[in-house]
PDB file of C-alpha atoms and ligand atoms in Angstrom:
ATOM      1  CA  UNK A   1      23.617 114.129  31.371  1.00  0.00           C
ATOM      2  CA  UNK A   2      22.252 111.325  29.573  1.00  0.00           C
ATOM      3  CA  UNK A   3      25.169 110.883  27.287  1.00  0.00           C
ATOM      4  CA  UNK A   4      27.824 109.788  29.866  1.00  0.00           C
ATOM      5  CA  UNK A   5      25.237 107.516  31.389  1.00  0.00           C
ATOM      6  CA  UNK A   6      24.073 105.888  28.357  1.00  0.00           C
ATOM      7  CA  UNK A   7      27.359 104.126  27.534  1.00  0.00           C
ATOM      8  CA  UNK A   8      27.752 103.325  31.241  1.00  0.00           C
ATOM      9  CA  UNK A   9      24.307 101.811  31.472  1.00  0.00           C
ATOM     10  CA  UNK A  10      24.525 100.204  28.108  1.00  0.00           C
ATOM     11  CA  UNK A  11      27.964  98.686  28.824  1.00  0.00           C
ATOM     12  CA  UNK A  12      26.946  96.523  31.729  1.00  0.00           C
ATOM     13  CA  UNK A  13      23.991  95.271  29.719  1.00  0.00           C
ATOM     14  CA  UNK A  14      26.100  94.535  26.703  1.00  0.00           C
ATOM     15  CA  UNK A  15      28.813  92.963  28.885  1.00  0.00           C
ATOM     16  CA  UNK A  16      26.374  90.575  30.596  1.00  0.00           C
ATOM     17  CA  UNK A  17      24.331  89.776  27.511  1.00  0.00           C
ATOM     18  CA  UNK A  18      27.051  87.843  25.549  1.00  0.00           C
ATOM     19  CA  UNK A  19      27.502  85.310  28.357  1.00  0.00           C
ATOM     20  CA  UNK A  20      23.769  84.881  28.859  1.00  0.00           C
ATOM     21  CA  UNK A  21      23.316  84.784  25.133  1.00  0.00           C
ATOM     22  CA  UNK A  22      26.012  82.126  24.902  1.00  0.00           C
ATOM     23  CA  UNK A  23      24.370  80.073  27.613  1.00  0.00           C
ATOM     24  CA  UNK A  24      20.992  80.606  26.082  1.00  0.00           C
ATOM     25  CA  UNK A  25      22.260  79.627  22.657  1.00  0.00           C
ATOM     26  CA  UNK A  26      23.912  76.561  24.157  1.00  0.00           C
ATOM     27  CA  UNK A  27      20.705  75.519  25.815  1.00  0.00           C
ATOM     28  CA  UNK A  28      18.819  76.186  22.629  1.00  0.00           C
ATOM     29  CA  UNK A  29      21.255  74.055  20.623  1.00  0.00           C
ATOM     30  CA  UNK A  30      21.049  71.196  23.113  1.00  0.00           C
ATOM     31  CA  UNK A  31      17.304  71.505  23.148  1.00  0.00           C
ATOM     32  CA  UNK A  32      17.051  71.470  19.357  1.00  0.00           C
ATOM     33  CA  UNK A  33      19.372  68.478  19.083  1.00  0.00           C
ATOM     34  CA  UNK A  34      17.439  66.632  21.765  1.00  0.00           C
ATOM     35  CA  UNK A  35      14.199  67.544  20.079  1.00  0.00           C
ATOM     36  CA  UNK A  36      15.444  66.330  16.716  1.00  0.00           C
ATOM     37  CA  UNK A  37      16.662  63.039  18.145  1.00  0.00           C
ATOM     38  CA  UNK A  38      13.415  62.664  20.014  1.00  0.00           C
ATOM     39  CA  UNK A  39      11.400  63.359  16.909  1.00  0.00           C
ATOM     40  CA  UNK A  40      13.423  60.886  14.849  1.00  0.00           C
ATOM     41  CA  UNK A  41      13.036  58.218  17.517  1.00  0.00           C
ATOM     42  CA  UNK A  42       9.349  58.935  17.785  1.00  0.00           C
ATOM     43  CA  UNK A  43       8.941  58.745  14.034  1.00  0.00           C
ATOM     44  CA  UNK A  44      10.742  55.399  13.997  1.00  0.00           C
ATOM     45  CA  UNK A  45       8.553  54.124  16.793  1.00  0.00           C
ATOM     46  CA  UNK A  46       5.454  55.372  15.032  1.00  0.00           C
ATOM     47  CA  UNK A  47       6.543  53.718  11.813  1.00  0.00           C
ATOM     48  CA  UNK A  48       7.058  50.385  13.521  1.00  0.00           C
ATOM     49  CA  UNK A  49       3.784  50.717  15.293  1.00  0.00           C
ATOM     50  CA  UNK A  50       2.045  51.497  12.013  1.00  0.00           C
ATOM     51  CA  UNK A  51       3.497  48.362  10.420  1.00  0.00           C
ATOM     52  CA  UNK A  52       2.233  46.282  13.287  1.00  0.00           C
ATOM     53  CA  UNK A  53      -1.143  47.947  13.140  1.00  0.00           C
ATOM     54  CA  UNK A  54      -1.315  47.186   9.444  1.00  0.00           C
ATOM     55  CA  UNK A  55      -0.597  43.518  10.158  1.00  0.00           C
ATOM     56  CA  UNK A  56      -3.224  43.407  12.852  1.00  0.00           C
ATOM     57  CA  UNK A  57      -5.685  45.124  10.582  1.00  0.00           C
ATOM     58  CA  UNK A  58      -5.106  42.666   7.748  1.00  0.00           C
ATOM     59  CA  UNK A  59      -5.437  39.749  10.167  1.00  0.00           C
ATOM     60  CA  UNK A  60      -8.606  41.316  11.380  1.00  0.00           C
ATOM     61  CA  UNK A  61      -9.832  41.501   7.806  1.00  0.00           C
ATOM     62  CA  UNK A  62      -9.088  37.788   7.323  1.00  0.00           C
ATOM     63  CA  UNK A  63     -10.841  37.029  10.541  1.00  0.00           C
ATOM     64  CA  UNK A  64     -13.892  39.014   9.541  1.00  0.00           C
ATOM     65  CA  UNK A  65     -13.946  37.219   6.202  1.00  0.00           C
ATOM     66  CA  UNK A  66     -13.816  33.833   7.890  1.00  0.00           C
ATOM     67  CA  UNK A  67     -16.506  34.865  10.353  1.00  0.00           C
ATOM     68  CA  UNK A  68     -18.687  35.907   7.416  1.00  0.00           C
ATOM     69  CA  UNK A  69     -18.096  32.546   5.737  1.00  0.00           C
ATOM     70  CA  UNK A  70     -18.987  30.730   8.923  1.00  0.00           C
ATOM     71  CA  UNK A  71     -22.071  32.807   9.454  1.00  0.00           C
ATOM     72  CA  UNK A  72     -23.222  32.251   5.884  1.00  0.00           C
ATOM     73  CA  UNK A  73     -22.768  28.516   6.214  1.00  0.00           C
ATOM     74  CA  UNK A  74     -24.721  28.425   9.424  1.00  0.00           C
ATOM     75  CA  UNK A  75     -27.415  30.639   7.966  1.00  0.00           C
ATOM     76  CA  UNK A  76     -27.695  28.513   4.854  1.00  0.00           C
ATOM     77  CA  UNK A  77     -31.273  27.457   4.387  1.00  0.00           C
ATOM     78  CA  UNK A  78     -32.482  29.962   6.948  1.00  0.00           C
ATOM     79  CA  UNK A  79     -31.512  33.113   5.052  1.00  0.00           C
ATOM     80  CA  UNK A  80     -31.337  34.954   8.316  1.00  0.00           C
ATOM     81  CA  UNK A  81     -28.363  37.231   7.662  1.00  0.00           C
ATOM     82  CA  UNK A  82     -28.077  40.433   5.763  1.00  0.00           C
ATOM     83  CA  UNK A  83     -24.764  39.389   4.278  1.00  0.00           C
ATOM     84  CA  UNK A  84     -24.387  38.722   0.576  1.00  0.00           C
ATOM     85  CA  UNK A  85     -23.747  35.040   1.274  1.00  0.00           C
ATOM     86  CA  UNK A  86     -23.635  33.891  -2.298  1.00  0.00           C
ATOM     87  CA  UNK A  87     -20.789  36.229  -3.068  1.00  0.00           C
ATOM     88  CA  UNK A  88     -18.928  35.440   0.132  1.00  0.00           C
ATOM     89  CA  UNK A  89     -19.220  31.678  -0.280  1.00  0.00           C
ATOM     90  CA  UNK A  90     -18.203  31.907  -3.911  1.00  0.00           C
ATOM     91  CA  UNK A  91     -15.164  33.927  -2.903  1.00  0.00           C
ATOM     92  CA  UNK A  92     -14.291  31.335  -0.311  1.00  0.00           C
ATOM     93  CA  UNK A  93     -14.700  28.478  -2.761  1.00  0.00           C
ATOM     94  CA  UNK A  94     -12.492  30.215  -5.294  1.00  0.00           C
ATOM     95  CA  UNK A  95      -9.879  30.611  -2.595  1.00  0.00           C
ATOM     96  CA  UNK A  96     -10.201  26.940  -1.677  1.00  0.00           C
ATOM     97  CA  UNK A  97      -9.789  25.848  -5.277  1.00  0.00           C
ATOM     98  CA  UNK A  98      -6.767  28.070  -5.734  1.00  0.00           C
ATOM     99  CA  UNK A  99      -5.171  26.743  -2.563  1.00  0.00           C
ATOM    100  CA  UNK A 100      -5.939  23.164  -3.459  1.00  0.00           C
ATOM    101  CA  UNK A 101      -4.307  23.564  -6.826  1.00  0.00           C
ATOM    102  CA  UNK A 102      -1.253  24.940  -5.106  1.00  0.00           C
ATOM    103  CA  UNK A 103      -1.082  22.288  -2.418  1.00  0.00           C
ATOM    104  CA  UNK A 104      -3.486  19.351  -2.168  1.00  0.00           C
ATOM    105  CA  UNK A 105      -2.344  18.726   1.397  1.00  0.00           C
ATOM    106  CA  UNK A 106      -4.128  21.915   2.468  1.00  0.00           C
ATOM    107  CA  UNK A 107      -7.377  19.983   2.329  1.00  0.00           C
ATOM    108  CA  UNK A 108      -7.068  19.058   5.958  1.00  0.00           C
ATOM    109  CA  UNK A 109      -6.569  22.659   6.944  1.00  0.00           C
ATOM    110  CA  UNK A 110      -9.578  23.769   4.945  1.00  0.00           C
ATOM    111  CA  UNK A 111     -11.499  20.900   6.480  1.00  0.00           C
ATOM    112  CA  UNK A 112     -10.908  22.497   9.845  1.00  0.00           C
ATOM    113  CA  UNK A 113     -12.161  25.994   9.089  1.00  0.00           C
ATOM    114  CA  UNK A 114     -14.790  25.355   6.477  1.00  0.00           C
ATOM    115  CA  UNK A 115     -17.520  24.635   8.959  1.00  0.00           C
ATOM    116  CA  UNK A 116     -19.876  21.722   8.634  1.00  0.00           C
ATOM    117  CA  UNK A 117     -21.433  21.591   5.235  1.00  0.00           C
ATOM    118  CA  UNK A 118     -18.811  22.654   2.797  1.00  0.00           C
ATOM    119  CA  UNK A 119     -15.920  20.710   4.200  1.00  0.00           C
ATOM    120  CA  UNK A 120     -17.393  17.671   2.487  1.00  0.00           C
ATOM    121  CA  UNK A 121     -16.870  19.369  -0.815  1.00  0.00           C
ATOM    122  CA  UNK A 122     -13.062  19.386  -0.895  1.00  0.00           C
ATOM    123  CA  UNK A 123     -13.005  16.029   0.831  1.00  0.00           C
ATOM    124  CA  UNK A 124     -15.183  14.472  -1.831  1.00  0.00           C
ATOM    125  CA  UNK A 125     -13.087  15.996  -4.550  1.00  0.00           C
ATOM    126  CA  UNK A 126     -10.043  14.473  -2.933  1.00  0.00           C
ATOM    127  CA  UNK A 127     -11.702  11.062  -2.905  1.00  0.00           C
ATOM    128  CA  UNK A 128     -12.653  11.420  -6.544  1.00  0.00           C
ATOM    129  CA  UNK A 129      -9.095  12.270  -7.450  1.00  0.00           C
ATOM    130  CA  UNK A 130      -7.978   9.141  -5.662  1.00  0.00           C
ATOM    131  CA  UNK A 131     -10.443   6.913  -7.467  1.00  0.00           C
ATOM    132  CA  UNK A 132      -9.447   8.393 -10.812  1.00  0.00           C
ATOM    133  CA  UNK A 133      -5.832   7.597 -10.023  1.00  0.00           C
ATOM    134  CA  UNK A 134      -6.819   4.114  -8.938  1.00  0.00           C
ATOM    135  CA  UNK A 135      -8.770   3.570 -12.112  1.00  0.00           C
ATOM    136  CA  UNK A 136      -5.792   4.645 -14.109  1.00  0.00           C
ATOM    137  CA  UNK A 137      -3.633   2.131 -12.279  1.00  0.00           C
ATOM    138  CA  UNK A 138      -5.810  -0.899 -12.832  1.00  0.00           C
ATOM    139  CA  UNK A 139      -3.955  -3.988 -11.650  1.00  0.00           C
ATOM    140  CA  UNK A 140      -2.262  -5.845 -14.450  1.00  0.00           C
ATOM    141  CA  UNK A 141      -3.282  -9.432 -13.869  1.00  0.00           C
ATOM    142  CA  UNK A 142      -4.617 -12.521 -15.569  1.00  0.00           C
ATOM    143  CA  UNK A 143      -5.757 -15.830 -14.206  1.00  0.00           C
ATOM    144  CA  UNK A 144      -6.884 -18.480 -16.696  1.00  0.00           C
ATOM    145  CA  UNK A 145      -8.201 -22.015 -16.395  1.00  0.00           C
ATOM    146  CA  UNK A 146      -7.028 -24.973 -18.461  1.00  0.00           C
ATOM    147  CA  UNK A 147      -8.825 -25.455 -21.771  1.00  0.00           C
ATOM    148  CA  UNK A 148      -9.504 -29.110 -22.413  1.00  0.00           C
ATOM    149  CA  UNK A 149      -7.866 -30.558 -25.484  1.00  0.00           C
ATOM    150  CA  UNK A 150      -8.083 -34.173 -26.668  1.00  0.00           C
ATOM    151  CA  UNK A 151      -4.970 -34.199 -28.784  1.00  0.00           C
ATOM    152  CA  UNK A 152      -1.412 -33.880 -27.586  1.00  0.00           C
ATOM    153  CA  UNK A 153      -0.340 -30.246 -27.571  1.00  0.00           C
ATOM    154  CA  UNK A 154       3.087 -28.720 -27.086  1.00  0.00           C
ATOM    155  CA  UNK A 155       1.633 -25.570 -25.503  1.00  0.00           C
ATOM    156  CA  UNK A 156      -1.256 -25.859 -23.042  1.00  0.00           C
ATOM    157  CA  UNK A 157      -4.320 -23.760 -23.856  1.00  0.00           C
ATOM    158  CA  UNK A 158      -6.375 -21.608 -21.514  1.00  0.00           C
ATOM    159  CA  UNK A 159      -9.690 -19.848 -21.140  1.00  0.00           C
ATOM    160  CA  UNK A 160     -10.993 -17.011 -19.003  1.00  0.00           C
ATOM    161  CA  UNK A 161     -13.125 -17.794 -15.952  1.00  0.00           C
ATOM    162  CA  UNK A 162     -15.923 -15.945 -14.203  1.00  0.00           C
ATOM    163  CA  UNK A 163     -13.771 -14.607 -11.355  1.00  0.00           C
ATOM    164  CA  UNK A 164     -10.303 -14.737 -12.825  1.00  0.00           C
ATOM    165  CA  UNK A 165      -9.075 -11.352 -14.076  1.00  0.00           C
ATOM    166  CA  UNK A 166      -8.016 -10.843 -17.672  1.00  0.00           C
ATOM    167  CA  UNK A 167      -6.781  -7.323 -18.186  1.00  0.00           C
ATOM    168  CA  UNK A 168      -6.862  -7.367 -21.976  1.00  0.00           C
ATOM    169  CA  UNK A 169      -5.322  -3.886 -22.221  1.00  0.00           C
ATOM    170  CA  UNK A 170      -2.042  -4.914 -20.659  1.00  0.00           C
ATOM    171  CA  UNK A 171      -1.995  -8.696 -21.112  1.00  0.00           C
ATOM    172  CA  UNK A 172      -3.090 -10.438 -24.273  1.00  0.00           C
ATOM    173  CA  UNK A 173      -3.665 -14.091 -24.992  1.00  0.00           C
ATOM    174  CA  UNK A 174      -2.804 -15.948 -28.170  1.00  0.00           C
ATOM    175  CA  UNK A 175      -2.571 -19.706 -28.713  1.00  0.00           C
ATOM    176  CA  UNK A 176      -1.806 -20.599 -25.133  1.00  0.00           C
ATOM    177  CA  UNK A 177       0.676 -17.756 -24.629  1.00  0.00           C
ATOM    178  CA  UNK A 178       0.253 -14.731 -22.395  1.00  0.00           C
ATOM    179  CA  UNK A 179       1.867 -11.580 -23.749  1.00  0.00           C
ATOM    180  CA  UNK A 180       2.677  -8.595 -21.547  1.00  0.00           C
ATOM    181  CA  UNK A 181       2.459  -5.080 -22.930  1.00  0.00           C
ATOM    182  CA  UNK A 182       4.649  -3.371 -20.348  1.00  0.00           C
ATOM    183  CA  UNK A 183       8.138  -4.285 -19.248  1.00  0.00           C
ATOM    184  CA  UNK A 184       8.581  -4.965 -15.551  1.00  0.00           C
ATOM    185  CA  UNK A 185       8.590  -7.508 -12.774  1.00  0.00           C
ATOM    186  CA  UNK A 186       5.885 -10.159 -13.045  1.00  0.00           C
ATOM    187  CA  UNK A 187       4.883 -13.051 -10.868  1.00  0.00           C
ATOM    188  CA  UNK A 188       4.100 -16.032 -13.088  1.00  0.00           C
ATOM    189  CA  UNK A 189       2.424 -19.137 -11.698  1.00  0.00           C
ATOM    190  CA  UNK A 190       0.751 -22.313 -12.813  1.00  0.00           C
ATOM    191  CA  UNK A 191      -0.715 -25.496 -11.437  1.00  0.00           C
ATOM    192  CA  UNK A 192      -1.421 -28.592 -13.454  1.00  0.00           C
ATOM    193  CA  UNK A 193      -3.309 -31.558 -12.099  1.00  0.00           C
ATOM    194  CA  UNK A 194      -2.766 -34.866 -13.840  1.00  0.00           C
ATOM    195  CA  UNK A 195      -3.176 -38.604 -13.728  1.00  0.00           C
ATOM    196  CA  UNK A 196      -0.198 -40.768 -12.992  1.00  0.00           C
ATOM    197  CA  UNK A 197      -0.046 -44.113 -14.663  1.00  0.00           C
ATOM    198  CA  UNK A 198       1.401 -47.201 -13.092  1.00  0.00           C
ATOM    199  CA  UNK A 199       3.314 -48.159 -16.192  1.00  0.00           C
ATOM    200  CA  UNK A 200       5.341 -44.983 -16.792  1.00  0.00           C
ATOM    201  CA  UNK A 201       8.602 -44.416 -15.051  1.00  0.00           C
ATOM    202  CA  UNK A 202       9.421 -41.013 -16.612  1.00  0.00           C
ATOM    203  CA  UNK A 203       8.423 -38.113 -14.369  1.00  0.00           C
ATOM    204  CA  UNK A 204       5.483 -35.944 -15.292  1.00  0.00           C
ATOM    205  CA  UNK A 205       6.961 -32.463 -15.717  1.00  0.00           C
ATOM    206  CA  UNK A 206       5.374 -29.015 -15.759  1.00  0.00           C
ATOM    207  CA  UNK A 207       7.340 -26.239 -17.476  1.00  0.00           C
ATOM    208  CA  UNK A 208       6.884 -22.514 -17.776  1.00  0.00           C
ATOM    209  CA  UNK A 209       8.777 -21.081 -20.714  1.00  0.00           C
ATOM    210  CA  UNK A 210       9.591 -17.637 -21.969  1.00  0.00           C
ATOM    211  CA  UNK A 211       8.721 -17.648 -25.658  1.00  0.00           C
ATOM    212  CA  UNK A 212      11.446 -16.251 -27.890  1.00  0.00           C
ATOM    213  CA  UNK A 213      10.521 -16.129 -31.585  1.00  0.00           C
ATOM    214  CA  UNK A 214      14.102 -15.717 -32.869  1.00  0.00           C
ATOM    215  CA  UNK A 215      15.858 -18.199 -30.607  1.00  0.00           C
ATOM    216  CA  UNK A 216      15.251 -21.191 -28.396  1.00  0.00           C
ATOM    217  CA  UNK A 217      12.572 -20.694 -25.768  1.00  0.00           C
ATOM    218  CA  UNK A 218      13.967 -20.066 -22.300  1.00  0.00           C
ATOM    219  CA  UNK A 219      12.919 -22.277 -19.403  1.00  0.00           C
ATOM    220  CA  UNK A 220      11.726 -20.261 -16.408  1.00  0.00           C
ATOM    221  CA  UNK A 221      10.224 -22.865 -14.062  1.00  0.00           C
ATOM    222  CA  UNK A 222      10.061 -26.603 -13.900  1.00  0.00           C
ATOM    223  CA  UNK A 223       8.199 -28.974 -11.587  1.00  0.00           C
ATOM    224  CA  UNK A 224       8.479 -32.774 -11.586  1.00  0.00           C
ATOM    225  CA  UNK A 225       6.585 -35.671 -10.166  1.00  0.00           C
ATOM    226  CA  UNK A 226       7.557 -39.349 -10.329  1.00  0.00           C
ATOM    227  CA  UNK A 227       4.791 -40.582  -8.103  1.00  0.00           C
ATOM    228  CA  UNK A 228       3.731 -44.078  -9.239  1.00  0.00           C
ATOM    229  CA  UNK A 229       0.500 -45.814  -8.407  1.00  0.00           C
ATOM    230  CA  UNK A 230      -1.156 -49.131  -8.954  1.00  0.00           C
ATOM    231  CA  UNK A 231      -4.428 -47.565 -10.085  1.00  0.00           C
ATOM    232  CA  UNK A 232      -5.073 -46.299 -13.614  1.00  0.00           C
ATOM    233  CA  UNK A 233      -5.473 -42.652 -12.627  1.00  0.00           C
ATOM    234  CA  UNK A 234      -4.242 -41.262  -9.391  1.00  0.00           C
ATOM    235  CA  UNK A 235      -4.715 -37.485  -9.349  1.00  0.00           C
ATOM    236  CA  UNK A 236      -2.022 -35.165  -8.220  1.00  0.00           C
ATOM    237  CA  UNK A 237      -0.825 -31.630  -8.890  1.00  0.00           C
ATOM    238  CA  UNK A 238       2.352 -29.722  -9.526  1.00  0.00           C
ATOM    239  CA  UNK A 239       2.347 -26.040  -8.714  1.00  0.00           C
ATOM    240  CA  UNK A 240       5.076 -23.522  -9.408  1.00  0.00           C
ATOM    241  CA  UNK A 241       5.534 -19.773  -9.434  1.00  0.00           C
ATOM    242  CA  UNK A 242       8.227 -17.134  -9.497  1.00  0.00           C
ATOM    243  CA  UNK A 243       9.042 -13.497 -10.205  1.00  0.00           C
ATOM    244  CA  UNK A 244      10.627 -12.597 -13.536  1.00  0.00           C
ATOM    245  CA  UNK A 245      11.809  -9.498 -15.270  1.00  0.00           C
ATOM    246  CA  UNK A 246       9.951  -9.360 -18.563  1.00  0.00           C
ATOM    247  CA  UNK A 247      10.511  -6.996 -21.435  1.00  0.00           C
ATOM    248  CA  UNK A 248       7.816  -5.252 -23.421  1.00  0.00           C
ATOM    249  CA  UNK A 249       5.960  -7.794 -25.590  1.00  0.00           C
ATOM    250  CA  UNK A 250       7.405 -10.881 -23.901  1.00  0.00           C
ATOM    251  CA  UNK A 251       5.292 -14.039 -24.007  1.00  0.00           C
ATOM    252  CA  UNK A 252       5.150 -16.912 -21.554  1.00  0.00           C
ATOM    253  CA  UNK A 253       3.536 -20.326 -21.916  1.00  0.00           C
ATOM    254  CA  UNK A 254       3.099 -23.620 -20.106  1.00  0.00           C
ATOM    255  CA  UNK A 255       3.734 -27.117 -21.382  1.00  0.00           C
ATOM    256  CA  UNK A 256       3.901 -30.571 -19.870  1.00  0.00           C
ATOM    257  CA  UNK A 257       5.506 -33.875 -20.826  1.00  0.00           C
ATOM    258  CA  UNK A 258       2.162 -35.511 -21.646  1.00  0.00           C
ATOM    259  CA  UNK A 259      -0.758 -33.136 -22.192  1.00  0.00           C
ATOM    260  CA  UNK A 260      -3.269 -35.990 -22.544  1.00  0.00           C
ATOM    261  CA  UNK A 261      -2.960 -36.771 -18.851  1.00  0.00           C
ATOM    262  CA  UNK A 262      -3.878 -33.267 -17.679  1.00  0.00           C
ATOM    263  CA  UNK A 263      -6.999 -33.016 -15.532  1.00  0.00           C
ATOM    264  CA  UNK A 264      -9.279 -30.067 -16.313  1.00  0.00           C
ATOM    265  CA  UNK A 265     -11.662 -30.302 -13.389  1.00  0.00           C
ATOM    266  CA  UNK A 266     -12.761 -26.936 -12.040  1.00  0.00           C
ATOM    267  CA  UNK A 267      -9.941 -25.236 -10.154  1.00  0.00           C
ATOM    268  CA  UNK A 268      -7.323 -27.931 -10.723  1.00  0.00           C
ATOM    269  CA  UNK A 269      -5.374 -26.553 -13.656  1.00  0.00           C
ATOM    270  CA  UNK A 270      -4.588 -22.885 -14.050  1.00  0.00           C
ATOM    271  CA  UNK A 271      -2.106 -20.346 -15.362  1.00  0.00           C
ATOM    272  CA  UNK A 272      -1.723 -16.780 -14.188  1.00  0.00           C
ATOM    273  CA  UNK A 273       0.461 -13.720 -14.183  1.00  0.00           C
ATOM    274  CA  UNK A 274       0.456 -10.344 -12.461  1.00  0.00           C
ATOM    275  CA  UNK A 275       2.676  -7.301 -12.461  1.00  0.00           C
ATOM    276  CA  UNK A 276       4.336  -6.311  -9.212  1.00  0.00           C
TER     277      UNK A 276
HETATM  278  C1  LIG B   1       7.780 -27.586 -24.278  1.00  0.00           C
HETATM  279  O1  LIG B   1       8.313 -26.394 -24.864  1.00  0.00           O
HETATM  280  C2  LIG B   1       9.710 -26.393 -25.071  1.00  0.00           C
HETATM  281  C3  LIG B   1      10.132 -25.035 -25.527  1.00  0.00           C
HETATM  282  O2  LIG B   1       9.435 -24.620 -26.642  1.00  0.00           O
HETATM  283  C4  LIG B   1      10.053 -27.482 -26.085  1.00  0.00           C
HETATM  284  O3  LIG B   1      11.420 -27.511 -26.249  1.00  0.00           O
HETATM  285  C5  LIG B   1       9.544 -28.806 -25.570  1.00  0.00           C
HETATM  286  O4  LIG B   1       9.743 -29.786 -26.552  1.00  0.00           O
HETATM  287  C6  LIG B   1       8.059 -28.731 -25.248  1.00  0.00           C
HETATM  288  N1  LIG B   1       7.665 -30.005 -24.634  1.00  0.00           N
HETATM  289  C7  LIG B   1       6.676 -30.758 -25.139  1.00  0.00           C
HETATM  290  C8  LIG B   1       6.391 -32.019 -24.428  1.00  0.00           C
HETATM  291  O5  LIG B   1       6.012 -30.393 -26.097  1.00  0.00           O
HETATM  292  C1  LIG B   2     -10.216 -10.660 -22.977  1.00  0.00           C
HETATM  293  O1  LIG B   2      -9.722 -11.586 -23.917  1.00  0.00           O
HETATM  294  C2  LIG B   2     -10.260 -12.891 -23.758  1.00  0.00           C
HETATM  295  C3  LIG B   2      -9.540 -13.819 -24.669  1.00  0.00           C
HETATM  296  O2  LIG B   2      -8.812 -13.163 -25.657  1.00  0.00           O
HETATM  297  C4  LIG B   2     -11.773 -12.826 -24.029  1.00  0.00           C
HETATM  298  O3  LIG B   2     -12.323 -14.111 -23.889  1.00  0.00           O
HETATM  299  C5  LIG B   2     -12.407 -11.897 -23.010  1.00  0.00           C
HETATM  300  O4  LIG B   2     -13.755 -11.739 -23.274  1.00  0.00           O
HETATM  301  C6  LIG B   2     -11.731 -10.526 -23.069  1.00  0.00           C
HETATM  302  N1  LIG B   2     -12.222  -9.741 -21.952  1.00  0.00           N
HETATM  303  C7  LIG B   2     -12.535  -8.476 -22.059  1.00  0.00           C
HETATM  304  C8  LIG B   2     -13.008  -7.813 -20.833  1.00  0.00           C
HETATM  305  O5  LIG B   2     -12.457  -7.880 -23.138  1.00  0.00           O
END
């Protein structure tokens, strides 16, 4: 009784189950695929989010560090925080020094965040650096006054004055000549005051020469005056100056047609040079 039934009852079940199974399997497959894609997308999203979080966290860390620095600077003298200020400030200073070595222009930036007491520190250092550089680049200049001589000389002689510079490291003086140590462009100038005599008709002339030991000296500048007077000594001056390219060790000197007529009153006769 049961036997003819059992195949009959089992057949409809087995005949409906493959189609439902197929549908079920299809759904399952779609579901699994969707799930996988979803999971992958979610993982990607999570990963990106984590990266961002990490960034935010590190920024937060920087911020906390800066806040600590600020707090320590404000609390300086009062000792009112529980923070280990010495360590924090030292850390900040180390950072400053490192940054400054990398880029001196960062000073301004550090100026902005360093609060009120320590910002003077990098600023002062910057100033010191500047003054060291300035000291290194001392101006190369000399200004000398005429040295009175009673005999006729072919090269006028000079002496240092109270306010006139004489940078002995880069310009040396020997027997009326100024010698430059460095090659370069120099402005050379001189003024000579002198007496004109009624009798002479030849012009009084002021020369600046480049001294050349092996060959004839080279004329650089020349100034003339033929002013004639009826008096025995009428004072006047010739002044000249120009820029010249000098080589290392070059010497320049001044001479005049008649050195006995030169006037050596304070400020009237001088010779100078400076590097551009
Ligand atoms: C001035 O110096 C030049 C060059 O050395 C020389 O030729 C000239 O004779 C000198 N003039 C006088 C008046 O000494
Ligand atoms: C520079 O040299 C001149 C003359 O050679 C000398 O009179 C003067 O004292 C020196 N100045 C310095 C600062 O050495």
